[in-house]
CSV table of C-alpha atoms in Angstrom, one decimal:
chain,number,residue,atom,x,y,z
A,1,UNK,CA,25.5,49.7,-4.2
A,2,UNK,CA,26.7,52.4,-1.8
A,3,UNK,CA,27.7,50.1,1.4
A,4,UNK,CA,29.9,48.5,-1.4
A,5,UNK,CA,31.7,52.0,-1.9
A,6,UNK,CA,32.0,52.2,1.7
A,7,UNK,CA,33.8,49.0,2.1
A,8,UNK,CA,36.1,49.9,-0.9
A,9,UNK,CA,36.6,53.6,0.3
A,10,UNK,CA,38.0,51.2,3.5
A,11,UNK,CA,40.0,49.2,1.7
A,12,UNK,CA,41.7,51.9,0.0
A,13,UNK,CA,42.0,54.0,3.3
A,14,UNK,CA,43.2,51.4,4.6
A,15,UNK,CA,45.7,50.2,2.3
A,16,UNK,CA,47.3,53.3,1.7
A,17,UNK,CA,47.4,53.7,5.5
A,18,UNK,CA,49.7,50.6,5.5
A,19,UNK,CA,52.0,51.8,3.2
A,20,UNK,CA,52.9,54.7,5.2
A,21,UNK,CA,53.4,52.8,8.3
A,22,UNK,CA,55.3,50.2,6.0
A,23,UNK,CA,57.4,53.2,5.2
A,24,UNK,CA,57.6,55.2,8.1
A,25,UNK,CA,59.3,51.6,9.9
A,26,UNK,CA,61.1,51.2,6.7
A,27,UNK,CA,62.9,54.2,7.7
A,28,UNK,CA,63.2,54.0,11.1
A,29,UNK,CA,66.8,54.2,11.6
A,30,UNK,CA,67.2,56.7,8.6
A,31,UNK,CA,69.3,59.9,10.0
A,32,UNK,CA,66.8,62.5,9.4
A,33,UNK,CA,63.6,61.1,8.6
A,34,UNK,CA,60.6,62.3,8.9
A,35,UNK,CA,57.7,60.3,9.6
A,36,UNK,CA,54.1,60.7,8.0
A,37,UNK,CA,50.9,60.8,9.3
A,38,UNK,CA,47.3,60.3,7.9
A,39,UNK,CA,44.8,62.7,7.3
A,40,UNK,CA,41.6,61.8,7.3
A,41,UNK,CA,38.7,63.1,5.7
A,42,UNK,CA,35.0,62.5,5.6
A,43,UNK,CA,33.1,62.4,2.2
A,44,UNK,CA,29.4,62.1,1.8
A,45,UNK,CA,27.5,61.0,-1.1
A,46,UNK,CA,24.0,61.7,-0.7
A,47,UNK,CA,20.6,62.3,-2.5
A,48,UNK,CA,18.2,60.5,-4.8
A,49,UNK,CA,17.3,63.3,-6.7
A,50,UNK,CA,13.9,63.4,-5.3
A,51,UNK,CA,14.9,65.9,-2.2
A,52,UNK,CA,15.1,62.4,0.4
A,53,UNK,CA,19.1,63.7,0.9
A,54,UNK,CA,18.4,63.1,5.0
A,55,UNK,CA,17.3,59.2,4.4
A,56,UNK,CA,19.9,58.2,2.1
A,57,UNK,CA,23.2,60.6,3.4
A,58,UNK,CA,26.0,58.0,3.4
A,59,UNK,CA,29.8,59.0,4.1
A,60,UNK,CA,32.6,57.1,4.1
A,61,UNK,CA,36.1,58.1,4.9
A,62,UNK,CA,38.6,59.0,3.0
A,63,UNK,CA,42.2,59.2,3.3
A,64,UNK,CA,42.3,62.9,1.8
A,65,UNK,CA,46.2,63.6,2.7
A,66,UNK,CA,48.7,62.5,4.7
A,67,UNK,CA,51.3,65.8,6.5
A,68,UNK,CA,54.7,65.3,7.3
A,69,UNK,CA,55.3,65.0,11.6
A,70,UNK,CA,58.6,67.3,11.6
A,71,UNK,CA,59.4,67.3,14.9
A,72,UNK,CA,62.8,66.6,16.4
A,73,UNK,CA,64.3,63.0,16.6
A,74,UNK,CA,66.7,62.2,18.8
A,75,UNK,CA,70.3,63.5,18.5
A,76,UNK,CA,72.9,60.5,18.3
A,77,UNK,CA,76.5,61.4,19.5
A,78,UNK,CA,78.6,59.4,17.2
A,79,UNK,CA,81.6,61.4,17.7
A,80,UNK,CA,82.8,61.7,13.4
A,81,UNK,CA,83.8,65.1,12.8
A,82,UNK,CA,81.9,65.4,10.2
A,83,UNK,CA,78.5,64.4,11.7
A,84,UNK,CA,76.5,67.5,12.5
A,85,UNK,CA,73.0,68.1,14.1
A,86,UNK,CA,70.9,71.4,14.2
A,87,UNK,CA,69.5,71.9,17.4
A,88,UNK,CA,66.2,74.2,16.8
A,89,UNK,CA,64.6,74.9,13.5
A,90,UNK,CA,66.1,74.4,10.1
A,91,UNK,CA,67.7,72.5,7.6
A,92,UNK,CA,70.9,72.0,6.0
A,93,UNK,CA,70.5,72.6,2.3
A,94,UNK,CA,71.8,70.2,-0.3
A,95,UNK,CA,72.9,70.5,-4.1
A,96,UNK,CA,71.3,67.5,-6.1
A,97,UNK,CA,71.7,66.6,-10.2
A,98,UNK,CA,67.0,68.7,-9.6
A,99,UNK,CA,68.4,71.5,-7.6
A,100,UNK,CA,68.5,72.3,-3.8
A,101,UNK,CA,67.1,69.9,-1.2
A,102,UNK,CA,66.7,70.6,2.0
A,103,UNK,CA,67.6,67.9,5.0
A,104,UNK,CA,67.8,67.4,8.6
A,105,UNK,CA,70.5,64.9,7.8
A,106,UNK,CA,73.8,66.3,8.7
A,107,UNK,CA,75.8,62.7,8.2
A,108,UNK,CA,78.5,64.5,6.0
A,109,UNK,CA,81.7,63.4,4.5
A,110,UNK,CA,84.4,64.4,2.2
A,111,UNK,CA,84.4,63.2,-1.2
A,112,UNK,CA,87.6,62.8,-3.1
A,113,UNK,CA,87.9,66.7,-4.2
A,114,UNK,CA,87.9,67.4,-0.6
A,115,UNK,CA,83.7,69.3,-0.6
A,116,UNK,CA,81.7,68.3,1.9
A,117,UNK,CA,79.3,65.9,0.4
A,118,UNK,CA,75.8,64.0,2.0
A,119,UNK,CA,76.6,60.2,2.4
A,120,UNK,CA,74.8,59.9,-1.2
A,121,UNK,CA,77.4,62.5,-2.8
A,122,UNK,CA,75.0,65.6,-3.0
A,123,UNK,CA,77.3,69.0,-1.7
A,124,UNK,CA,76.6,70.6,1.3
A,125,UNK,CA,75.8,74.0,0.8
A,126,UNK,CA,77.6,77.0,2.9
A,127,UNK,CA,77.2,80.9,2.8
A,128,UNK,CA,79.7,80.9,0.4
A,129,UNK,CA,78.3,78.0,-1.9
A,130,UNK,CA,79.9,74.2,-2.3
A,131,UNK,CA,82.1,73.8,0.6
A,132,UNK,CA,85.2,72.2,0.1
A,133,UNK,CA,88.3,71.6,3.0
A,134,UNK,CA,91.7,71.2,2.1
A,135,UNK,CA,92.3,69.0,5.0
A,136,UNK,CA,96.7,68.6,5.1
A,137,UNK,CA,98.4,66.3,7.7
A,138,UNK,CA,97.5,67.2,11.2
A,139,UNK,CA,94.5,69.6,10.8
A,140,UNK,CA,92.3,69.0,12.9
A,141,UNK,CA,88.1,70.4,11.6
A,142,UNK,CA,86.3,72.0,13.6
A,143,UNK,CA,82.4,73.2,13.0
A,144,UNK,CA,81.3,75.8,15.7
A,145,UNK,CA,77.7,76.5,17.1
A,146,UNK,CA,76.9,78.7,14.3
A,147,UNK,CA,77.9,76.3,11.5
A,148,UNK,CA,81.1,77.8,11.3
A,149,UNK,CA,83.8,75.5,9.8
A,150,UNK,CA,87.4,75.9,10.5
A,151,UNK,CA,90.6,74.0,9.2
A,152,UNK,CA,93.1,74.5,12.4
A,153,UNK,CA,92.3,78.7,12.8
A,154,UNK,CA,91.2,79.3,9.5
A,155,UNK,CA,87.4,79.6,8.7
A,156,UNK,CA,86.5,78.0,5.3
A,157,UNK,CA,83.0,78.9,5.7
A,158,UNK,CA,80.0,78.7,7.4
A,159,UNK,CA,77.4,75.8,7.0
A,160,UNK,CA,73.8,77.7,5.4
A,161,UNK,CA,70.6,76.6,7.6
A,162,UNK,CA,67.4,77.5,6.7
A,163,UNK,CA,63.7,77.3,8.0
A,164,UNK,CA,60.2,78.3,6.2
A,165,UNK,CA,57.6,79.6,7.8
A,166,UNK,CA,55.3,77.0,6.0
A,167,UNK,CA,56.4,73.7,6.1
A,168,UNK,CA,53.5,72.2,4.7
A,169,UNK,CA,55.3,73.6,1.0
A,170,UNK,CA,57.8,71.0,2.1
A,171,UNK,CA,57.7,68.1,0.1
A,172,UNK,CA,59.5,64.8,0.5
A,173,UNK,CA,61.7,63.5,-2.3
A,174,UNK,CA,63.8,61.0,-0.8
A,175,UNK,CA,64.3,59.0,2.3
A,176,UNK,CA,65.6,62.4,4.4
A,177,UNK,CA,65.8,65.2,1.8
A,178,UNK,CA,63.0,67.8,1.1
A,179,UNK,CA,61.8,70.3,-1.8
A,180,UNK,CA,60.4,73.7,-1.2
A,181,UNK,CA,57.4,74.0,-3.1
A,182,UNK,CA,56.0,77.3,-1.7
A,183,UNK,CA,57.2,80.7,-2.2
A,184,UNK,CA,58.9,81.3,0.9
A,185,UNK,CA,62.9,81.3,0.2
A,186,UNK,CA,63.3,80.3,3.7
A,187,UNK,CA,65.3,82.3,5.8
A,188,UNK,CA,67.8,81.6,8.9
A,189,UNK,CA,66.4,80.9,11.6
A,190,UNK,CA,66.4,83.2,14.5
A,191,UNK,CA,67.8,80.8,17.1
A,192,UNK,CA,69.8,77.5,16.4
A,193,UNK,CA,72.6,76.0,17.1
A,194,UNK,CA,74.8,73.0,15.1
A,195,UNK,CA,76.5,70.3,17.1
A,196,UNK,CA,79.5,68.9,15.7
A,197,UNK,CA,80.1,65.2,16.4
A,198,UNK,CA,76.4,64.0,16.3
A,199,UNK,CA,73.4,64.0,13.6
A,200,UNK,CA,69.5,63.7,14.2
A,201,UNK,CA,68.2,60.4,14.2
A,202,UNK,CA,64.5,59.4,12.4
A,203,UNK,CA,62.1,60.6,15.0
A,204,UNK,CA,59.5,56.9,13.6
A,205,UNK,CA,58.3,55.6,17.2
A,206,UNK,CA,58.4,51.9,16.2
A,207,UNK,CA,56.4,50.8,19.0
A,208,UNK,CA,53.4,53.8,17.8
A,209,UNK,CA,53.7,52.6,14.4
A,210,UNK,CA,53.5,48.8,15.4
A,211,UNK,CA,50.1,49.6,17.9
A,212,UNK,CA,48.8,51.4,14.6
A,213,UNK,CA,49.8,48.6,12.3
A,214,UNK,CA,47.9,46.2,14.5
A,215,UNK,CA,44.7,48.2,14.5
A,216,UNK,CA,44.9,49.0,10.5
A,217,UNK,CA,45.5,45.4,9.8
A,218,UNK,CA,42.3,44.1,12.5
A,219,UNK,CA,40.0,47.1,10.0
A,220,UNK,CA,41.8,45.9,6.8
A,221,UNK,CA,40.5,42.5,7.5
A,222,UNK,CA,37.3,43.7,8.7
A,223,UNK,CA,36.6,45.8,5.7
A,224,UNK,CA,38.1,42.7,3.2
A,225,UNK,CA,35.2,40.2,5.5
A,226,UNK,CA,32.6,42.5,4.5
A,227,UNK,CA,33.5,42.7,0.8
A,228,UNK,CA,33.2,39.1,0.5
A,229,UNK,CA,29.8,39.1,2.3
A,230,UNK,CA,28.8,41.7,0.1
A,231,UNK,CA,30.3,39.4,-3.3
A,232,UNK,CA,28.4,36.7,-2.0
A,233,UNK,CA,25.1,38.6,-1.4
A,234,UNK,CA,25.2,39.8,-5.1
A,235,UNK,CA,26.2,36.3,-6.4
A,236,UNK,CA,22.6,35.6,-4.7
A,237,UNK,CA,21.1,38.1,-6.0
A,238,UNK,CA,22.0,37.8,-9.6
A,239,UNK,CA,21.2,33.7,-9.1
A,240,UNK,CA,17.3,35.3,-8.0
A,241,UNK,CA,17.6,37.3,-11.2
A,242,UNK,CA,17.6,34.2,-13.6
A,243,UNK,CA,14.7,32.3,-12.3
């Protein structure tokens, strides 16, 4: 029975394997997305209880995790005022209905109270909390390299960025936002700058993820050829049985 947990271990691997490439293409113009990335295990199962572990040692793999690839995307100049990008480490950190998130999104808008919301609605947080711009005829915004935002020559406040020294406690909750799961507050980082006028892009390579698509799709098949092979064996066997 064990080259049949092998070829459903594969399966499995396999399948899961597809659903984050299915994802990770899903999302591949996604401002801010983050792409993820297998991890791959090896589990053995071995021994007959008689000390003959050597003979009978059979792994399979298994897909024990999958990490998060943060690095950067590609910066998109689109010229809104309200678009911003952090060059370096960090992320913006966002108020939503479960608390803060934390995003490399910076596609930003203002709702109708005037804060400065995500495209989904969730305020933008500052030093100084929620930010919110009174903008009045003719004043021009203006966001500086350190996430300072001004209204014509007044400063309204200054945009919060934040980095963790772990970013495995990092946990992704929707298509660009993150949760901290560690105990790491995060902290700013020591070097960064934010760029008005553009916001990251998703940093998916569709042609990487379409190669790996390929080859998970030739070993799903390969793995599903085998299981009927296997099916069909048994249905032999248990035919042998009756006689």
């Amino acid at each position: 029975g064990m080259s049949y947990y092998v070829t459903v271990a594969g399966k499995y691997v396999n399948e899961k394997r597809l659903d984050m490439i299915a994802n990770n293409l899903a999302n591949s113009l996604t401002a801010g997305f983050k792409a993820s990335r297998p991890v791959f295990g090896m589990v053995s199962t071995s021994g007959d209880g008689a000390g003959n572990q050597a003979i009978l040692k059979n792994a399979y793999v298994s897909l024990s995790d999958s990490y998060i690839d943060f690095s950067d995307a590609p910066i998109i100049e689109s010229g809104a005022p309200l678009d911003v990008a952090i060059q370096g480490k960090g992320f913006f950190s966002v108020m939503t209905p479960d608390g803060v998130q934390f995003t490399r999104n910076g596609q930003f808008r203002l709702d109708n109270t005037g804060r400065l919301v995500t495209m989904t609605g969730e305020p933008v947080m500052g030093k100084g909390g929620e930010i919110t711009i009174n903008v009045t005829q003719g004043q021009a915004i203006s966001i500086e390299a350190d996430g300072s935002i001004f209204l014509g020559k007044m400063l309204v406040d200054i945009i919060k960025v934040t980095e963790f020294k772990n970013m495995k406690d990092l946990k992704p909750v929707s298509r660009s936002n993150f949760v901290n799961t560690g105990d790491d507050p995060g902290q700013a980082p020591k070097v960064y700058s934010v760029r008005q006028g553009s916001y990251e892009a998703s940093n998916v390579n569709v042609v990487l993820e379409m190669v790996d698509l390929i080859h998970t799709m030739r070993a799903f098949e390969c793995y599903t050829k085998i299981d009927q092979m296997f099916g069909d064996i048994n249905e032999k066997l248990t035919g042998l049985a009756k006689f």
